[in-house]
Short mmCIF file of C-alpha atoms and ligand atoms in Angstrom, two decimals:
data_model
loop_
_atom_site.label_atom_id
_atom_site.label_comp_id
_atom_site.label_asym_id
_atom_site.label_seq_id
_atom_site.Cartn_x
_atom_site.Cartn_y
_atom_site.Cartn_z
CA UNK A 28 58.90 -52.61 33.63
CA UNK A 29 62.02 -50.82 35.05
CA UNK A 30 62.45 -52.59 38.38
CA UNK A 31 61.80 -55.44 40.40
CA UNK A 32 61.75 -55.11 44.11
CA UNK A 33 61.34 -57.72 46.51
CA UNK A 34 59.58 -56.17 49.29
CA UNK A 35 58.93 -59.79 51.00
CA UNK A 36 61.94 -59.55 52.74
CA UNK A 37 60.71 -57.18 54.93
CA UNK A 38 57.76 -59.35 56.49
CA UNK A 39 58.35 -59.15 60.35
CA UNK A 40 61.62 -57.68 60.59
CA UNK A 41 59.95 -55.22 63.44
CA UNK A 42 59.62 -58.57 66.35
CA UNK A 43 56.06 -57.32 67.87
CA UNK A 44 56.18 -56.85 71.66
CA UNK A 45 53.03 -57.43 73.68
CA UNK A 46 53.21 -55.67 76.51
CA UNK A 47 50.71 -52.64 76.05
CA UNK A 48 47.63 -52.76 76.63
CA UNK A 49 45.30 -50.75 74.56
CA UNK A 50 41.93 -49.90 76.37
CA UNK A 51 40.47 -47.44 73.63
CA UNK A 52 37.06 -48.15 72.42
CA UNK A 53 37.31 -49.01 68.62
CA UNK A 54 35.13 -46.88 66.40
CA UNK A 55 36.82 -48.10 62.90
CA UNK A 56 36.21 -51.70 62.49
CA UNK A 57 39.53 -53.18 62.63
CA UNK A 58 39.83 -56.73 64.02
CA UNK A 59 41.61 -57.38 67.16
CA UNK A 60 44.97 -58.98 65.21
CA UNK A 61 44.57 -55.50 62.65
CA UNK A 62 45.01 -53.12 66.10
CA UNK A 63 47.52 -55.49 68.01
CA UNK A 64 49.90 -56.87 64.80
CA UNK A 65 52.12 -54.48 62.46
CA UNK A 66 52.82 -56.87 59.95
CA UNK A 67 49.04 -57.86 58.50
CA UNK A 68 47.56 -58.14 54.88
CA UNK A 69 45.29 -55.50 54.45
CA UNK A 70 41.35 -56.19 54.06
CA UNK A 71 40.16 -55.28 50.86
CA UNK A 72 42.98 -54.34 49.55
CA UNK A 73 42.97 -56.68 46.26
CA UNK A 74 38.93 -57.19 46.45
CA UNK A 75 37.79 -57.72 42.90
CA UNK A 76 41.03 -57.30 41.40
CA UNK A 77 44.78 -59.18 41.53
CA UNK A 78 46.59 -55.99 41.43
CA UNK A 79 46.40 -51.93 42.15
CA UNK A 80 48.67 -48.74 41.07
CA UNK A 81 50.02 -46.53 43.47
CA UNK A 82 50.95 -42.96 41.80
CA UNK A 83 52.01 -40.11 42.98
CA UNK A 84 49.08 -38.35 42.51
CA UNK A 85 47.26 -41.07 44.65
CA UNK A 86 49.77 -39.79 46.93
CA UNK A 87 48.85 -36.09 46.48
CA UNK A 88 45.37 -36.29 46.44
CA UNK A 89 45.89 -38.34 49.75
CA UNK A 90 47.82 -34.79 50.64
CA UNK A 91 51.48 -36.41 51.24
CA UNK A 92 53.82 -34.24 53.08
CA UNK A 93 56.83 -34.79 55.10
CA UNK A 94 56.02 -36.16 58.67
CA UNK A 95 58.45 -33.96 60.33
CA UNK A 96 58.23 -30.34 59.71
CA UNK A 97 62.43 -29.30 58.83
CA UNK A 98 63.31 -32.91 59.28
CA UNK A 99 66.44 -34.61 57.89
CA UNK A 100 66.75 -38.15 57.19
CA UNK A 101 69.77 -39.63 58.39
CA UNK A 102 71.55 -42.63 58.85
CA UNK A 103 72.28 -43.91 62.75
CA UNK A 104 74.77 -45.73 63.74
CA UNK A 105 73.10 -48.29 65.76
CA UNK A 106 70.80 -48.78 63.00
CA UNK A 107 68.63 -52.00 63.29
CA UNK A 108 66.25 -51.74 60.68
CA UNK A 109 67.08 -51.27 57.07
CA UNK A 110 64.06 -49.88 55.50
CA UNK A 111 62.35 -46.91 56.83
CA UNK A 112 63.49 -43.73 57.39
CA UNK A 113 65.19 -42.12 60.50
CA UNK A 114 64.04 -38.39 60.47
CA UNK A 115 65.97 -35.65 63.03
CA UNK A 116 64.73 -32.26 63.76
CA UNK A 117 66.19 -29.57 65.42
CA UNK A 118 63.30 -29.57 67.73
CA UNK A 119 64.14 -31.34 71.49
CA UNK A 120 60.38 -32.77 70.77
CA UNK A 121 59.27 -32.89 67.32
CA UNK A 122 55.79 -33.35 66.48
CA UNK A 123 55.10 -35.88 64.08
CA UNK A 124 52.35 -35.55 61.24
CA UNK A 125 50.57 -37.69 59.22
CA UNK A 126 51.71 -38.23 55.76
CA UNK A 127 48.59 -38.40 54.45
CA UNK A 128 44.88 -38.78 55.39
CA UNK A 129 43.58 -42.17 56.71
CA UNK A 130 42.43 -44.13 59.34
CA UNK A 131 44.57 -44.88 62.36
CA UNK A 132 45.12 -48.81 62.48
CA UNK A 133 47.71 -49.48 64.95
CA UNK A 134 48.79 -47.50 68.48
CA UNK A 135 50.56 -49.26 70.86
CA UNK A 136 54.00 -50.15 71.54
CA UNK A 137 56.58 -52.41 69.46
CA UNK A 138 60.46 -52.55 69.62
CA UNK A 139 60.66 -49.34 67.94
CA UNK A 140 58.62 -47.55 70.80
CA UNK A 141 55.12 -46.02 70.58
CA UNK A 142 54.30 -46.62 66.87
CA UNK A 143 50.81 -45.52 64.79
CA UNK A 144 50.52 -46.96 61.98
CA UNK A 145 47.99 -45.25 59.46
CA UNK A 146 46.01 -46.88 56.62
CA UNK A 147 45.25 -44.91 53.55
CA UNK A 148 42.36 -44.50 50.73
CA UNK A 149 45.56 -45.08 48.15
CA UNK A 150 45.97 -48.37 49.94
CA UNK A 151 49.68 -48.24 51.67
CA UNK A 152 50.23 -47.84 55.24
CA UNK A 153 52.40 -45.31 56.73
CA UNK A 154 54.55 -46.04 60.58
CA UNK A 155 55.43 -43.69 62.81
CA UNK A 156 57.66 -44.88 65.56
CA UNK A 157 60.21 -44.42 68.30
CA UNK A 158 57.98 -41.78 69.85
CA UNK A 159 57.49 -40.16 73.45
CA UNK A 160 53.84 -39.99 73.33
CA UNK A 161 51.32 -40.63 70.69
CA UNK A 162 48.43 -38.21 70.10
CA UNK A 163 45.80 -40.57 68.11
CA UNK A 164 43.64 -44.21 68.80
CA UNK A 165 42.88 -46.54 66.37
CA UNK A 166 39.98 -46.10 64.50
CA UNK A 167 40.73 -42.05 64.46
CA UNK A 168 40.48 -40.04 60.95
CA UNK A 169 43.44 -38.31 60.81
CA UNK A 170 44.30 -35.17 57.98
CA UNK A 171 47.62 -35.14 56.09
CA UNK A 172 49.59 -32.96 58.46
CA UNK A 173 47.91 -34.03 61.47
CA UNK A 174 49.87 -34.59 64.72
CA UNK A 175 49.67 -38.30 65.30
CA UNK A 176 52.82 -38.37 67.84
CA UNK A 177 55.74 -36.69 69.88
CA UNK A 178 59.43 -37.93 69.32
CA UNK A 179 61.61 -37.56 72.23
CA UNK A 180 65.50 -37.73 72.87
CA UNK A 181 66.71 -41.24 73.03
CA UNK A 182 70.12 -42.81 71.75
CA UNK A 183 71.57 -39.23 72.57
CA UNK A 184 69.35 -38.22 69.22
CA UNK A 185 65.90 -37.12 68.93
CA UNK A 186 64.81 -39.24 66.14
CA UNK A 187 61.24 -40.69 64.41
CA UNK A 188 61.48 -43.57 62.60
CA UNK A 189 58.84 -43.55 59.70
CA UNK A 190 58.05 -46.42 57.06
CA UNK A 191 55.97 -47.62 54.59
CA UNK A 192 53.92 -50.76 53.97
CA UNK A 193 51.74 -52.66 51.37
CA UNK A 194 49.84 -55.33 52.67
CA UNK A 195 51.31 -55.63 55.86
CA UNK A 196 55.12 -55.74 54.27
CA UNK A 197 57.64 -53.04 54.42
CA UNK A 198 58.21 -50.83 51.84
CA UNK A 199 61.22 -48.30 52.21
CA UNK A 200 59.68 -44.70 51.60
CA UNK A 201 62.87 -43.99 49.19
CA UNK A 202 60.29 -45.47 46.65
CA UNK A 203 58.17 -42.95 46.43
CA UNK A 204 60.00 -40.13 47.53
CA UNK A 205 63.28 -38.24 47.28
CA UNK A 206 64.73 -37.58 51.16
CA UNK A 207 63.66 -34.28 50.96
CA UNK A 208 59.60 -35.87 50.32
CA UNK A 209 59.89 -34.51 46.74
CA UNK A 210 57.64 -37.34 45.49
CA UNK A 211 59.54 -39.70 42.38
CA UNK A 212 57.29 -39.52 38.97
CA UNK A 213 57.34 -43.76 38.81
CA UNK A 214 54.14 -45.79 39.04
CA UNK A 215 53.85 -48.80 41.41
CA UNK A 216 51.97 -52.07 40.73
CA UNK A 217 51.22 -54.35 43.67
CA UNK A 218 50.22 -57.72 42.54
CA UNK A 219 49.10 -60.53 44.63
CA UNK A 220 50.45 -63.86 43.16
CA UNK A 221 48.93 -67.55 43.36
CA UNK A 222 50.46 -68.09 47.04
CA UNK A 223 49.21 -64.68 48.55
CA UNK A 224 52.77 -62.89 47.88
CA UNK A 225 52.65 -59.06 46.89
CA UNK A 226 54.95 -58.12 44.08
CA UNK A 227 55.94 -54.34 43.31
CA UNK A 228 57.09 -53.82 40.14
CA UNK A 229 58.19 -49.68 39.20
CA UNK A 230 57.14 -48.23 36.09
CA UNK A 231 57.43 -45.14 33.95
CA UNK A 232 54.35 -43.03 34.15
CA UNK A 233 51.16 -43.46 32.21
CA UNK A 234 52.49 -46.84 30.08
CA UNK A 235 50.01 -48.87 32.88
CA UNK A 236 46.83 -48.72 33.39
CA UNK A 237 45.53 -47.39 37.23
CA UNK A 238 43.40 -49.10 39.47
CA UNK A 239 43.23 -47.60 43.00
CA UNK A 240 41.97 -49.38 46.13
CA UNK A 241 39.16 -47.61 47.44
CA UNK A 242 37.48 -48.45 51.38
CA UNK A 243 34.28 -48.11 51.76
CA UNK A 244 34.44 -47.80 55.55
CA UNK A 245 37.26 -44.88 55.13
CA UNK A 246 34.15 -42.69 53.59
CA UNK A 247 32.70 -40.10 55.77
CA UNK A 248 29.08 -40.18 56.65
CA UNK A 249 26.82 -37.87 53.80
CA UNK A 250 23.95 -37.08 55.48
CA UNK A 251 23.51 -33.65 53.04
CA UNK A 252 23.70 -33.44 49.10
CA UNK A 253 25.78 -30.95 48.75
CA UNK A 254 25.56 -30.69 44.72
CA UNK A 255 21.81 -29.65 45.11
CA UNK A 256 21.95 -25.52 43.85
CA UNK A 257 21.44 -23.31 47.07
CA UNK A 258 17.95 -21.67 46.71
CA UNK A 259 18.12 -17.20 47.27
CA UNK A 260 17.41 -17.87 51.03
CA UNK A 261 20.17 -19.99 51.56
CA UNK A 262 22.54 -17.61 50.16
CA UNK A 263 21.31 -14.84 52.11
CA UNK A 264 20.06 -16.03 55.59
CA UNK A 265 22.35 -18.02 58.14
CA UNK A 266 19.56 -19.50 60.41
CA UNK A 267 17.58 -21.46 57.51
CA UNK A 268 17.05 -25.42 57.68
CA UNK A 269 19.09 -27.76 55.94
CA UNK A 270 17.24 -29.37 52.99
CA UNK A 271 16.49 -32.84 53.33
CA UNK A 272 18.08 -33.32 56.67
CA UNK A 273 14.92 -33.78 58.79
CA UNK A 274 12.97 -34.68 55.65
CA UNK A 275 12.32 -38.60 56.43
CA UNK A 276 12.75 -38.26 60.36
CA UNK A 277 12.62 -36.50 63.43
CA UNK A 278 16.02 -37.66 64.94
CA UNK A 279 19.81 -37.57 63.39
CA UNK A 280 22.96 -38.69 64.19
CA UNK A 281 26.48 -37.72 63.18
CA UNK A 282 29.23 -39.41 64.23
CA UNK A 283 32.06 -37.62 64.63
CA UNK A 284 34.52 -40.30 64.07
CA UNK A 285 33.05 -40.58 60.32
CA UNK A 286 33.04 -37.43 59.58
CA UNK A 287 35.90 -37.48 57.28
CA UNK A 288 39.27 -35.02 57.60
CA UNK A 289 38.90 -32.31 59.69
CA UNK A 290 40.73 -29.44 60.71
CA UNK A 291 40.14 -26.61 64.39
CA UNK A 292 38.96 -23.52 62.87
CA UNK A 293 41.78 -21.45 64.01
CA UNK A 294 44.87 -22.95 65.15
CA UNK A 295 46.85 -21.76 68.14
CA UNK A 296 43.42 -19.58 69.65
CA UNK A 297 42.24 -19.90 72.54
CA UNK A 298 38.67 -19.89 74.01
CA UNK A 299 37.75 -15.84 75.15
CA UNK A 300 33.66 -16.46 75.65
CA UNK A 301 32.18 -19.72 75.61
CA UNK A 302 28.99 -20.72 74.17
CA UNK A 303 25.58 -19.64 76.20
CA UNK A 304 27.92 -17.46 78.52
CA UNK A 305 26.83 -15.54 81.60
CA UNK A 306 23.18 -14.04 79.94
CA UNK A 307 22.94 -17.54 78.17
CA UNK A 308 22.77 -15.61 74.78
CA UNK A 309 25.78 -15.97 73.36
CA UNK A 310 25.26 -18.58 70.37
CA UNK A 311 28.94 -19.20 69.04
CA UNK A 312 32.28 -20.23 70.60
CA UNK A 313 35.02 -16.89 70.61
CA UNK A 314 38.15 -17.71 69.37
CA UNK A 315 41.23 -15.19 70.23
CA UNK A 316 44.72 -15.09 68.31
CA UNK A 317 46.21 -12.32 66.25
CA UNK A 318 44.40 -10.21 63.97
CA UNK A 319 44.60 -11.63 60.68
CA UNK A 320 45.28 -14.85 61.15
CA UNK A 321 43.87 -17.51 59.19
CA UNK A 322 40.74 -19.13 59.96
CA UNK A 323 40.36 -22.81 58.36
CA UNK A 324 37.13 -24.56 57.36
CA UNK A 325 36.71 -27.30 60.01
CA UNK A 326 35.39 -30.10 57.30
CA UNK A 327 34.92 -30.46 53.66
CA UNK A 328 32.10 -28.32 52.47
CA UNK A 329 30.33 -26.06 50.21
CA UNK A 330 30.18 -22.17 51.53
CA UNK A 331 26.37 -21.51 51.73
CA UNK A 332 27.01 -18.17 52.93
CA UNK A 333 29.96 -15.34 52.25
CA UNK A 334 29.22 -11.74 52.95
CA UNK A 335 28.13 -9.23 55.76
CA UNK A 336 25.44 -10.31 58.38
CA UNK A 337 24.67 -7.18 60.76
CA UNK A 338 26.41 -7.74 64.16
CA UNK A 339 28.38 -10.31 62.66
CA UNK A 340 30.79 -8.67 60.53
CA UNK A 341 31.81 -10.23 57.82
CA UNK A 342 30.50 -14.48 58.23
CA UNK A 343 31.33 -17.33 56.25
CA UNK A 344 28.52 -20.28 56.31
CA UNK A 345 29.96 -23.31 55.61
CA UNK A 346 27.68 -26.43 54.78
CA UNK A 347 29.16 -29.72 55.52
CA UNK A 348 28.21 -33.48 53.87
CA UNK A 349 27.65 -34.77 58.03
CA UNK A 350 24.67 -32.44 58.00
CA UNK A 351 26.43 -29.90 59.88
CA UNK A 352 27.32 -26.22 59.32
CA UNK A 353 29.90 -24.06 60.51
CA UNK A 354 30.03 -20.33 60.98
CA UNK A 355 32.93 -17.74 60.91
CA UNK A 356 32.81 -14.15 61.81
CA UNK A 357 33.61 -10.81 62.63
CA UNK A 358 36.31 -11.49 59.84
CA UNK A 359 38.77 -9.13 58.57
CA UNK A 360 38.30 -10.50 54.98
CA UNK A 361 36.76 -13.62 53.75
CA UNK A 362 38.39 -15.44 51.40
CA UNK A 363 35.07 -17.65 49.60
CA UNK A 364 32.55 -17.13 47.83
CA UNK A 365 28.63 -18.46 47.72
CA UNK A 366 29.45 -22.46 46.20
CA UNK A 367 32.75 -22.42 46.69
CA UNK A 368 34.18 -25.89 47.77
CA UNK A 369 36.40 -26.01 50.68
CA UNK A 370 38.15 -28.88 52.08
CA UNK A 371 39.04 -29.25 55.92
CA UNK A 372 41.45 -26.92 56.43
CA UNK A 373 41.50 -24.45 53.37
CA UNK A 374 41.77 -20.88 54.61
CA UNK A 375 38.37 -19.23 54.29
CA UNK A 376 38.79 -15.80 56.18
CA UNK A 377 41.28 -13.79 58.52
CA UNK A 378 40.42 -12.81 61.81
CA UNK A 379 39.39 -9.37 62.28
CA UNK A 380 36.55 -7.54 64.33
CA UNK A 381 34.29 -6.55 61.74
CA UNK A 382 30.52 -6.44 62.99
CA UNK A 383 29.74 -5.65 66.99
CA UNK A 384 33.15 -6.49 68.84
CA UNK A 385 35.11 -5.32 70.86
CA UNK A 386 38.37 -7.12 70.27
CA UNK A 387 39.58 -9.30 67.11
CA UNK A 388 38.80 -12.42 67.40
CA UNK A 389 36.51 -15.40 65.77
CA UNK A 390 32.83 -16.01 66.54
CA UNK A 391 32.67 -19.26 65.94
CA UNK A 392 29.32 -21.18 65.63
CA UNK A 393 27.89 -24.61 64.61
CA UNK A 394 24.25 -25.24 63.42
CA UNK A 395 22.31 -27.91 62.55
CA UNK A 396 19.27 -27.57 60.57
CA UNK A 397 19.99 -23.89 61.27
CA UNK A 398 19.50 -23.81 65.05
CA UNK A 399 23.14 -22.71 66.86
CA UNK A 400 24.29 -25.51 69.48
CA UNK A 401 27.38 -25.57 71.62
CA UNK A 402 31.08 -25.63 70.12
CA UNK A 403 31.91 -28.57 73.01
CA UNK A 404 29.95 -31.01 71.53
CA UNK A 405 32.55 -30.98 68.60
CA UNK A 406 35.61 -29.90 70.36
CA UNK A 407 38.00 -30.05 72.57
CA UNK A 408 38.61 -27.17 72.78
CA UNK A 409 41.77 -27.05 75.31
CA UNK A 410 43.47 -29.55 73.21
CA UNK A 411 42.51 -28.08 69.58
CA UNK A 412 40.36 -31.65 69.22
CA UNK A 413 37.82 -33.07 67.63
CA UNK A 414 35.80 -35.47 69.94
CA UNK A 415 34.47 -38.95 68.80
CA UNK A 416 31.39 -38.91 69.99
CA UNK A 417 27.76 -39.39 68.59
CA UNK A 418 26.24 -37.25 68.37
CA UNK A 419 22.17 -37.85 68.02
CA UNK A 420 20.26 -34.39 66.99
CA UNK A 421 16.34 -34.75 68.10
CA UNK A 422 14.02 -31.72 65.97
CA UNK A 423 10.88 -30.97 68.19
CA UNK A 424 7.80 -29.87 66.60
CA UNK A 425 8.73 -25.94 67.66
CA UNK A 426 11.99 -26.23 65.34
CA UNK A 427 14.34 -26.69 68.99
CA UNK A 428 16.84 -29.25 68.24
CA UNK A 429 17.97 -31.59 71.52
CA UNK A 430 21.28 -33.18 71.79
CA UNK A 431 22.41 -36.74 72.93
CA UNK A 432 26.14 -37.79 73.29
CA UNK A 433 26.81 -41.25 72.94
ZN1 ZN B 511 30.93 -14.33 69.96
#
């Protein structure tokens, strides 16, 4: 053991303020005290076990990054609240991104401002606070590097102020991380005591052993096996059926709050042709930015399909655990291969206008069981979103597919 820190001190140094009103529907199931309180043990976090390691490759796999892009931690003046971090940009309104992936627990207000307050697979909570808007609800899946809020000037400084937790108790980020988010090579131990008191004790790495906390609820819905070898026609065709999808049942839903990280195909583009269109043929969404810009794979996945497909140009297929797929083309290069794995937001292609187009831009199209639906089901795509929805895919005996939104 190197260190001892007392991270108790912390408990409710941030006095809660009830004055917001959240009227989101829940779709992660947090209690009612989990959503409204800051400062609450964690469920789960020490089932079957006393203790659990935090390294910092539970922190990379997670995907930490700095939550402000060119942000400097500094310290204020009319500092109030000794353990977090106070991060400036140069910005006027800084977006503020998630540290790493989770599940948002917490959005409302406190005496720090608008604060989120993430929960992670690796079992620590990140807080965001002191913001001008916040961009997530609780119960959202948010990416590492996902915008989760807006800071805005206040104090004469624009300013976030971002900390850590463990079990509902404050934990300085300066313990896992250099200023700069350079992550520090020690181990963490969290041990819950006799009287329900977490203890973190530091230690040099690899001389403990690791146990990480793992949620079952933070899992994304498998629907699709995506281990099972792609058969000739799955590697050459884009409209085939999904293997075992439909197998045991006619109806099947994915819900797009459990679909795991996630990522809009190609950041900053905006919508040139919408799905269906004005002859109702079009079957994809087309997505305008600059030639060559990168397009990212929307979820996790396995690429099905990589090559050229007549007037597509060059397509990517990508085959996703929630059942769905998602299609890229008229790309200037793809970057994957047939069984590559991709996680949300890997660059798989560039835009180009390869195929039959007229301009660059991304054809962008999502199937299930092979049949093309509409774009808008999955996002927003004004705000570069992923909706929450339901959504509840019917197969009719003709191999048409009907959608319900719930
Ligand atoms: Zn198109």
């Amino acid at each position: 053991m190197l260190k001892r820190i007392s991270i108790l001190c912390g408990v409710l140094l941030l006095a809660l303020s009830y004055s917001f009103t959240d009227h989101h529907e829940e779709r992660v199931d947090f209690s009612r005290a989990e959503r409204r309180m800051l400062h609450i043990p964690t469920a789960g976090l020490f089932d079957g076990a006393d203790h659990f390691t935090v390294t910092p490759a539970d922190l990379k796999r997670d995907g930490w990054c700095f939550p402000v892009v060119d942000g400097v931690v500094f310290t204020p003046e009319f500092r109030h609240e000794p353990v977090g971090w106070y991060i400036m940009s140069a910005e006027e309104r800084h977006e503020v991104r998630a540290a790493m992936e989770g599940v948002v627990r917490l959005v409302r207000k406190t005496d720090l401002g608008k604060t989120v307050v993430i929960l992670h697979p690796n079992g620590l909570e990140t807080v965001y606070a002191h913001h001008a808007k916040t961009l997530v609800r609780s119960g959202d899946y948010v990416a590492a590097g996902q915008p989760v809020a807006q800071a805005d000037a206040d104090h004469g400084a624009v300013y976030t102020y971002f900390t850590m937790m463990v079990n509902g108790v404050q934990l300085s980020p300066s313990t896992f991380a250099e200023a700069d988010g350079r992550l520090k090579p020690d181990w963490l131990r969290f041990s819950l005591d006799g009287e329900g008191y977490v203890h973190a004790t530091l230690h040099r790495p690899g001389t403990i052993s690791e146990r990480a906390p793992r949620f079952e609820w933070m899992k994304a819905q498998e629907l699709v096996d995506l281990d099972r070898p792609l058969t000739a026609m799955e590697r050459q065709h884009v409209g085939v059926a999904t293997p075992g999808l439909f197998e045991n049942t006619s109806a099947v839903t994915v819900d797009l709050s459990r679909v795991g990280t996630w990522s809009y195909p190609l950041p900053g583009a905006k919508v040139i042709s919408p799905y269906g269109g004005k002859r109702k043929n079009h079957t994809g969404t087309d997505l305008k930015t600059r030639p060559k810009d990168k397009i990212r794979a929307v979820f996790d996945g396995v690429v099905r399909f990589s090559g050229k497909y007549s007037a597509y140009g060059n397509m990517v297929v990508v085959r996703h655990a929630n059942g769905l797929e998602t299609c890229y083309s008229h790309n200037a290069r793809n970057l994957v291969k047939v069984g590559d794995r991709v996680k949300a937001g890997d660059v798989i292609a560039t835009v180009g206008r390869t195929g039959r187009a007229t301009t660059e831009h991304c054809h962008f199209e999502v199937r299930v069981n092979g049949v093309p639906f509409n774009s808008n089901y999955l996002f927003d795509h004004a705000r570069h979103a992923l909706r929450s929805d339901k959504l509840t895919f019917k197969r009719k005996a003709n191999g048409a597919i009907s959608i319900q939104v719930d």
